[in-house]
Amino acid sequence: MLSYTCVAFEELSLKELYNFMALRLEVFAVEQNCPYQDADGKDLAAWHVMGKKTDGQIMAYARLIPKGIAYAEYVSIGRVVSHASMRGKGIGRELMEQCLRFIEALWPGQPIKISAQAYLVDFYTSLGFKAYGETYLEDGIPHVEMRFSKG
């Protein structure tokens, strides 16, 4: 349904940057009513996974963060988001599966850790992630640390 690309920050077009920042703000700041510092400096080191429609509109997005940026010993996936019109169509799963493929290509065998919104624990568990520790608040939203293990 969507075509996926994964590019380093320097390879982004200005239009791509604008469009995924707008999508992140639309979902996280407006829909989830969560004011937070989106431009946290991690985008500069990240690889950006974009799911686009044939007209180029970004409908799904996530960023892949190399080990040592978000977590000392883990690669991370963050800012996982899909456009409201795409929800309930399997795009979230498709996006995460693409992220896992791109991580394996970029950083083979590296462990992966995410900070998942607590209501999505079952979704991430179905993809092979496992929850660790207690629920904590991140930007006022309950989150859980999760790590990916193959097989």
PDB file of C-alpha atoms in Angstrom:
ATOM      1  CA  MET A   1       0.000   0.000   0.000  1.00  0.00           C
ATOM      2  CA  LEU A   2       2.859   2.376   0.883  1.00  0.00           C
ATOM      3  CA  SER A   3       6.395   2.429  -0.452  1.00  0.00           C
ATOM      4  CA  TYR A   4       9.125   2.711   2.176  1.00  0.00           C
ATOM      5  CA  THR A   5      12.459   4.476   2.108  1.00  0.00           C
ATOM      6  CA  CYS A   6      15.107   4.876   4.781  1.00  0.00           C
ATOM      7  CA  VAL A   7      17.510   7.793   4.504  1.00  0.00           C
ATOM      8  CA  ALA A   8      20.079   9.569   6.638  1.00  0.00           C
ATOM      9  CA  PHE A   9      19.252  13.116   7.753  1.00  0.00           C
ATOM     10  CA  GLU A  10      21.588  14.648   5.154  1.00  0.00           C
ATOM     11  CA  GLU A  11      19.715  12.835   2.383  1.00  0.00           C
ATOM     12  CA  LEU A  12      16.269  14.187   3.311  1.00  0.00           C
ATOM     13  CA  SER A  13      14.639  16.721   1.031  1.00  0.00           C
ATOM     14  CA  LEU A  14      13.293  19.849   2.691  1.00  0.00           C
ATOM     15  CA  LYS A  15       9.787  18.730   1.710  1.00  0.00           C
ATOM     16  CA  GLU A  16      10.267  15.321   3.377  1.00  0.00           C
ATOM     17  CA  LEU A  17      11.597  16.970   6.539  1.00  0.00           C
ATOM     18  CA  TYR A  18       8.685  19.389   6.656  1.00  0.00           C
ATOM     19  CA  ASN A  19       6.104  16.674   5.976  1.00  0.00           C
ATOM     20  CA  PHE A  20       7.261  14.200   8.611  1.00  0.00           C
ATOM     21  CA  MET A  21       7.703  16.947  11.212  1.00  0.00           C
ATOM     22  CA  ALA A  22       4.132  18.071  10.457  1.00  0.00           C
ATOM     23  CA  LEU A  23       2.872  14.484  10.829  1.00  0.00           C
ATOM     24  CA  ARG A  24       4.695  14.037  14.147  1.00  0.00           C
ATOM     25  CA  LEU A  25       3.256  17.299  15.495  1.00  0.00           C
ATOM     26  CA  GLU A  26      -0.245  16.479  14.220  1.00  0.00           C
ATOM     27  CA  VAL A  27      -0.293  13.159  16.059  1.00  0.00           C
ATOM     28  CA  PHE A  28       1.839  13.655  19.159  1.00  0.00           C
ATOM     29  CA  ALA A  29       1.212  17.322  20.014  1.00  0.00           C
ATOM     30  CA  VAL A  30      -2.322  17.840  18.680  1.00  0.00           C
ATOM     31  CA  GLU A  31      -4.103  14.428  18.752  1.00  0.00           C
ATOM     32  CA  GLN A  32      -2.405  13.225  21.943  1.00  0.00           C
ATOM     33  CA  ASN A  33      -2.409  16.712  23.472  1.00  0.00           C
ATOM     34  CA  CYS A  34       1.223  16.308  24.488  1.00  0.00           C
ATOM     35  CA  PRO A  35       3.425  19.388  24.349  1.00  0.00           C
ATOM     36  CA  TYR A  36       7.017  18.186  24.130  1.00  0.00           C
ATOM     37  CA  GLN A  37      10.330  19.151  22.532  1.00  0.00           C
ATOM     38  CA  ASP A  38      10.108  17.319  19.210  1.00  0.00           C
ATOM     39  CA  ALA A  39      13.325  18.768  17.780  1.00  0.00           C
ATOM     40  CA  ASP A  40      15.533  16.992  20.330  1.00  0.00           C
ATOM     41  CA  GLY A  41      18.722  16.811  18.268  1.00  0.00           C
ATOM     42  CA  LYS A  42      18.424  13.053  17.640  1.00  0.00           C
ATOM     43  CA  ASP A  43      17.032  13.531  14.119  1.00  0.00           C
ATOM     44  CA  LEU A  44      20.481  14.690  12.976  1.00  0.00           C
ATOM     45  CA  ALA A  45      22.051  11.269  13.735  1.00  0.00           C
ATOM     46  CA  ALA A  46      18.957   9.226  12.857  1.00  0.00           C
ATOM     47  CA  TRP A  47      17.892   7.355   9.756  1.00  0.00           C
ATOM     48  CA  HIS A  48      14.371   8.273   8.707  1.00  0.00           C
ATOM     49  CA  VAL A  49      11.879   5.632   7.585  1.00  0.00           C
ATOM     50  CA  MET A  50       9.053   7.058   5.516  1.00  0.00           C
ATOM     51  CA  GLY A  51       6.017   5.246   4.162  1.00  0.00           C
ATOM     52  CA  LYS A  52       4.694   7.210   1.195  1.00  0.00           C
ATOM     53  CA  LYS A  53       1.648   7.053  -1.030  1.00  0.00           C
ATOM     54  CA  THR A  54       2.211   7.122  -4.791  1.00  0.00           C
ATOM     55  CA  ASP A  55       1.815  10.933  -4.738  1.00  0.00           C
ATOM     56  CA  GLY A  56       4.724  11.188  -2.269  1.00  0.00           C
ATOM     57  CA  GLN A  57       2.613  12.057   0.787  1.00  0.00           C
ATOM     58  CA  ILE A  58       4.177  10.646   3.963  1.00  0.00           C
ATOM     59  CA  MET A  59       1.577   8.512   5.732  1.00  0.00           C
ATOM     60  CA  ALA A  60       3.835   6.592   8.138  1.00  0.00           C
ATOM     61  CA  TYR A  61       7.137   7.511   9.730  1.00  0.00           C
ATOM     62  CA  ALA A  62       9.707   6.385  12.287  1.00  0.00           C
ATOM     63  CA  ARG A  63      13.284   7.270  13.058  1.00  0.00           C
ATOM     64  CA  LEU A  64      16.088   4.775  13.638  1.00  0.00           C
ATOM     65  CA  ILE A  65      18.662   5.952  16.137  1.00  0.00           C
ATOM     66  CA  PRO A  66      22.163   4.457  16.207  1.00  0.00           C
ATOM     67  CA  LYS A  67      23.612   2.948  19.365  1.00  0.00           C
ATOM     68  CA  GLY A  68      25.077   5.590  21.678  1.00  0.00           C
ATOM     69  CA  ILE A  69      22.557   8.364  20.938  1.00  0.00           C
ATOM     70  CA  ALA A  70      19.318   7.485  22.771  1.00  0.00           C
ATOM     71  CA  TYR A  71      20.744   4.454  24.614  1.00  0.00           C
ATOM     72  CA  ALA A  72      24.411   3.615  25.192  1.00  0.00           C
ATOM     73  CA  GLU A  73      24.161  -0.057  24.223  1.00  0.00           C
ATOM     74  CA  TYR A  74      21.099  -0.162  21.962  1.00  0.00           C
ATOM     75  CA  VAL A  75      19.840   0.954  18.583  1.00  0.00           C
ATOM     76  CA  SER A  76      16.430   2.569  19.005  1.00  0.00           C
ATOM     77  CA  ILE A  77      13.238   3.147  17.050  1.00  0.00           C
ATOM     78  CA  GLY A  78      11.333   6.309  17.886  1.00  0.00           C
ATOM     79  CA  ARG A  79       8.657   8.757  16.810  1.00  0.00           C
ATOM     80  CA  VAL A  80       6.661   5.871  15.313  1.00  0.00           C
ATOM     81  CA  VAL A  81       3.609   7.474  13.760  1.00  0.00           C
ATOM     82  CA  SER A  82       0.946   6.944  11.127  1.00  0.00           C
ATOM     83  CA  HIS A  83      -1.567   9.344   9.638  1.00  0.00           C
ATOM     84  CA  ALA A  84      -5.066   9.033  11.132  1.00  0.00           C
ATOM     85  CA  SER A  85      -6.475   7.903   7.775  1.00  0.00           C
ATOM     86  CA  MET A  86      -4.080   4.914   7.757  1.00  0.00           C
ATOM     87  CA  ARG A  87      -4.934   3.486  11.153  1.00  0.00           C
ATOM     88  CA  GLY A  88      -6.647   0.105  11.381  1.00  0.00           C
ATOM     89  CA  LYS A  89      -5.150  -0.965   8.045  1.00  0.00           C
ATOM     90  CA  GLY A  90      -2.019  -2.723   9.300  1.00  0.00           C
ATOM     91  CA  ILE A  91       0.271   0.203   8.475  1.00  0.00           C
ATOM     92  CA  GLY A  92       1.755   0.333  11.993  1.00  0.00           C
ATOM     93  CA  ARG A  93       2.841  -3.303  11.734  1.00  0.00           C
ATOM     94  CA  GLU A  94       4.124  -2.780   8.197  1.00  0.00           C
ATOM     95  CA  LEU A  95       6.114   0.284   9.338  1.00  0.00           C
ATOM     96  CA  MET A  96       7.678  -1.557  12.280  1.00  0.00           C
ATOM     97  CA  GLU A  97       8.561  -4.575  10.137  1.00  0.00           C
ATOM     98  CA  GLN A  98      10.269  -2.220   7.689  1.00  0.00           C
ATOM     99  CA  CYS A  99      12.136  -0.563  10.585  1.00  0.00           C
ATOM    100  CA  LEU A 100      13.422  -3.937  11.799  1.00  0.00           C
ATOM    101  CA  ARG A 101      14.604  -4.811   8.260  1.00  0.00           C
ATOM    102  CA  PHE A 102      16.373  -1.477   7.840  1.00  0.00           C
ATOM    103  CA  ILE A 103      18.060  -1.817  11.251  1.00  0.00           C
ATOM    104  CA  GLU A 104      19.357  -5.264  10.340  1.00  0.00           C
ATOM    105  CA  ALA A 105      20.764  -3.839   7.092  1.00  0.00           C
ATOM    106  CA  LEU A 106      22.322  -0.788   8.778  1.00  0.00           C
ATOM    107  CA  TRP A 107      23.527  -2.335  12.041  1.00  0.00           C
ATOM    108  CA  PRO A 108      23.443  -6.152  11.740  1.00  0.00           C
ATOM    109  CA  GLY A 109      22.900  -8.018  15.004  1.00  0.00           C
ATOM    110  CA  GLN A 110      22.621  -4.899  17.160  1.00  0.00           C
ATOM    111  CA  PRO A 111      20.189  -5.051  20.107  1.00  0.00           C
ATOM    112  CA  ILE A 112      17.139  -2.776  19.891  1.00  0.00           C
ATOM    113  CA  LYS A 113      15.389  -0.883  22.673  1.00  0.00           C
ATOM    114  CA  ILE A 114      12.299   1.311  22.516  1.00  0.00           C
ATOM    115  CA  SER A 115      10.263   3.449  24.856  1.00  0.00           C
ATOM    116  CA  ALA A 116       6.736   2.289  24.012  1.00  0.00           C
ATOM    117  CA  GLN A 117       3.508   3.988  24.953  1.00  0.00           C
ATOM    118  CA  ALA A 118       2.002   1.614  27.510  1.00  0.00           C
ATOM    119  CA  TYR A 119      -1.224   1.052  25.579  1.00  0.00           C
ATOM    120  CA  LEU A 120       0.847  -0.368  22.688  1.00  0.00           C
ATOM    121  CA  VAL A 121       2.720  -3.044  24.677  1.00  0.00           C
ATOM    122  CA  ASP A 122       0.667  -5.897  23.172  1.00  0.00           C
ATOM    123  CA  PHE A 123       1.297  -4.573  19.657  1.00  0.00           C
ATOM    124  CA  TYR A 124       5.064  -4.393  20.170  1.00  0.00           C
ATOM    125  CA  THR A 125       5.064  -7.787  21.919  1.00  0.00           C
ATOM    126  CA  SER A 126       3.466  -9.270  18.802  1.00  0.00           C
ATOM    127  CA  LEU A 127       6.469  -7.991  16.823  1.00  0.00           C
ATOM    128  CA  GLY A 128       9.006  -9.676  19.112  1.00  0.00           C
ATOM    129  CA  PHE A 129       9.622  -6.980  21.729  1.00  0.00           C
ATOM    130  CA  LYS A 130       9.609  -7.774  25.443  1.00  0.00           C
ATOM    131  CA  ALA A 131       8.706  -5.331  28.236  1.00  0.00           C
ATOM    132  CA  TYR A 132      11.198  -4.609  31.025  1.00  0.00           C
ATOM    133  CA  GLY A 133      10.738  -2.694  34.261  1.00  0.00           C
ATOM    134  CA  GLU A 134       7.932  -0.548  35.528  1.00  0.00           C
ATOM    135  CA  THR A 135       5.697   1.841  33.620  1.00  0.00           C
ATOM    136  CA  TYR A 136       7.030   5.415  33.721  1.00  0.00           C
ATOM    137  CA  LEU A 137       5.830   8.792  32.506  1.00  0.00           C
ATOM    138  CA  GLU A 138       7.471  10.325  29.449  1.00  0.00           C
ATOM    139  CA  ASP A 139       6.053  13.698  28.444  1.00  0.00           C
ATOM    140  CA  GLY A 140       3.049  12.941  30.659  1.00  0.00           C
ATOM    141  CA  ILE A 141       2.197   9.668  28.849  1.00  0.00           C
ATOM    142  CA  PRO A 142       2.730   6.192  30.416  1.00  0.00           C
ATOM    143  CA  HIS A 143       5.576   4.331  28.692  1.00  0.00           C
ATOM    144  CA  VAL A 144       7.312   0.982  29.064  1.00  0.00           C
ATOM    145  CA  GLU A 145      10.885   0.037  28.140  1.00  0.00           C
ATOM    146  CA  MET A 146      10.882  -2.757  25.575  1.00  0.00           C
ATOM    147  CA  ARG A 147      13.705  -4.690  23.925  1.00  0.00           C
ATOM    148  CA  PHE A 148      13.659  -6.686  20.719  1.00  0.00           C
ATOM    149  CA  SER A 149      14.832 -10.258  20.582  1.00  0.00           C
ATOM    150  CA  LYS A 150      14.915 -12.268  17.366  1.00  0.00           C
ATOM    151  CA  GLY A 151      13.102 -15.566  17.266  1.00  0.00           C
TER     152      GLY A 151
END
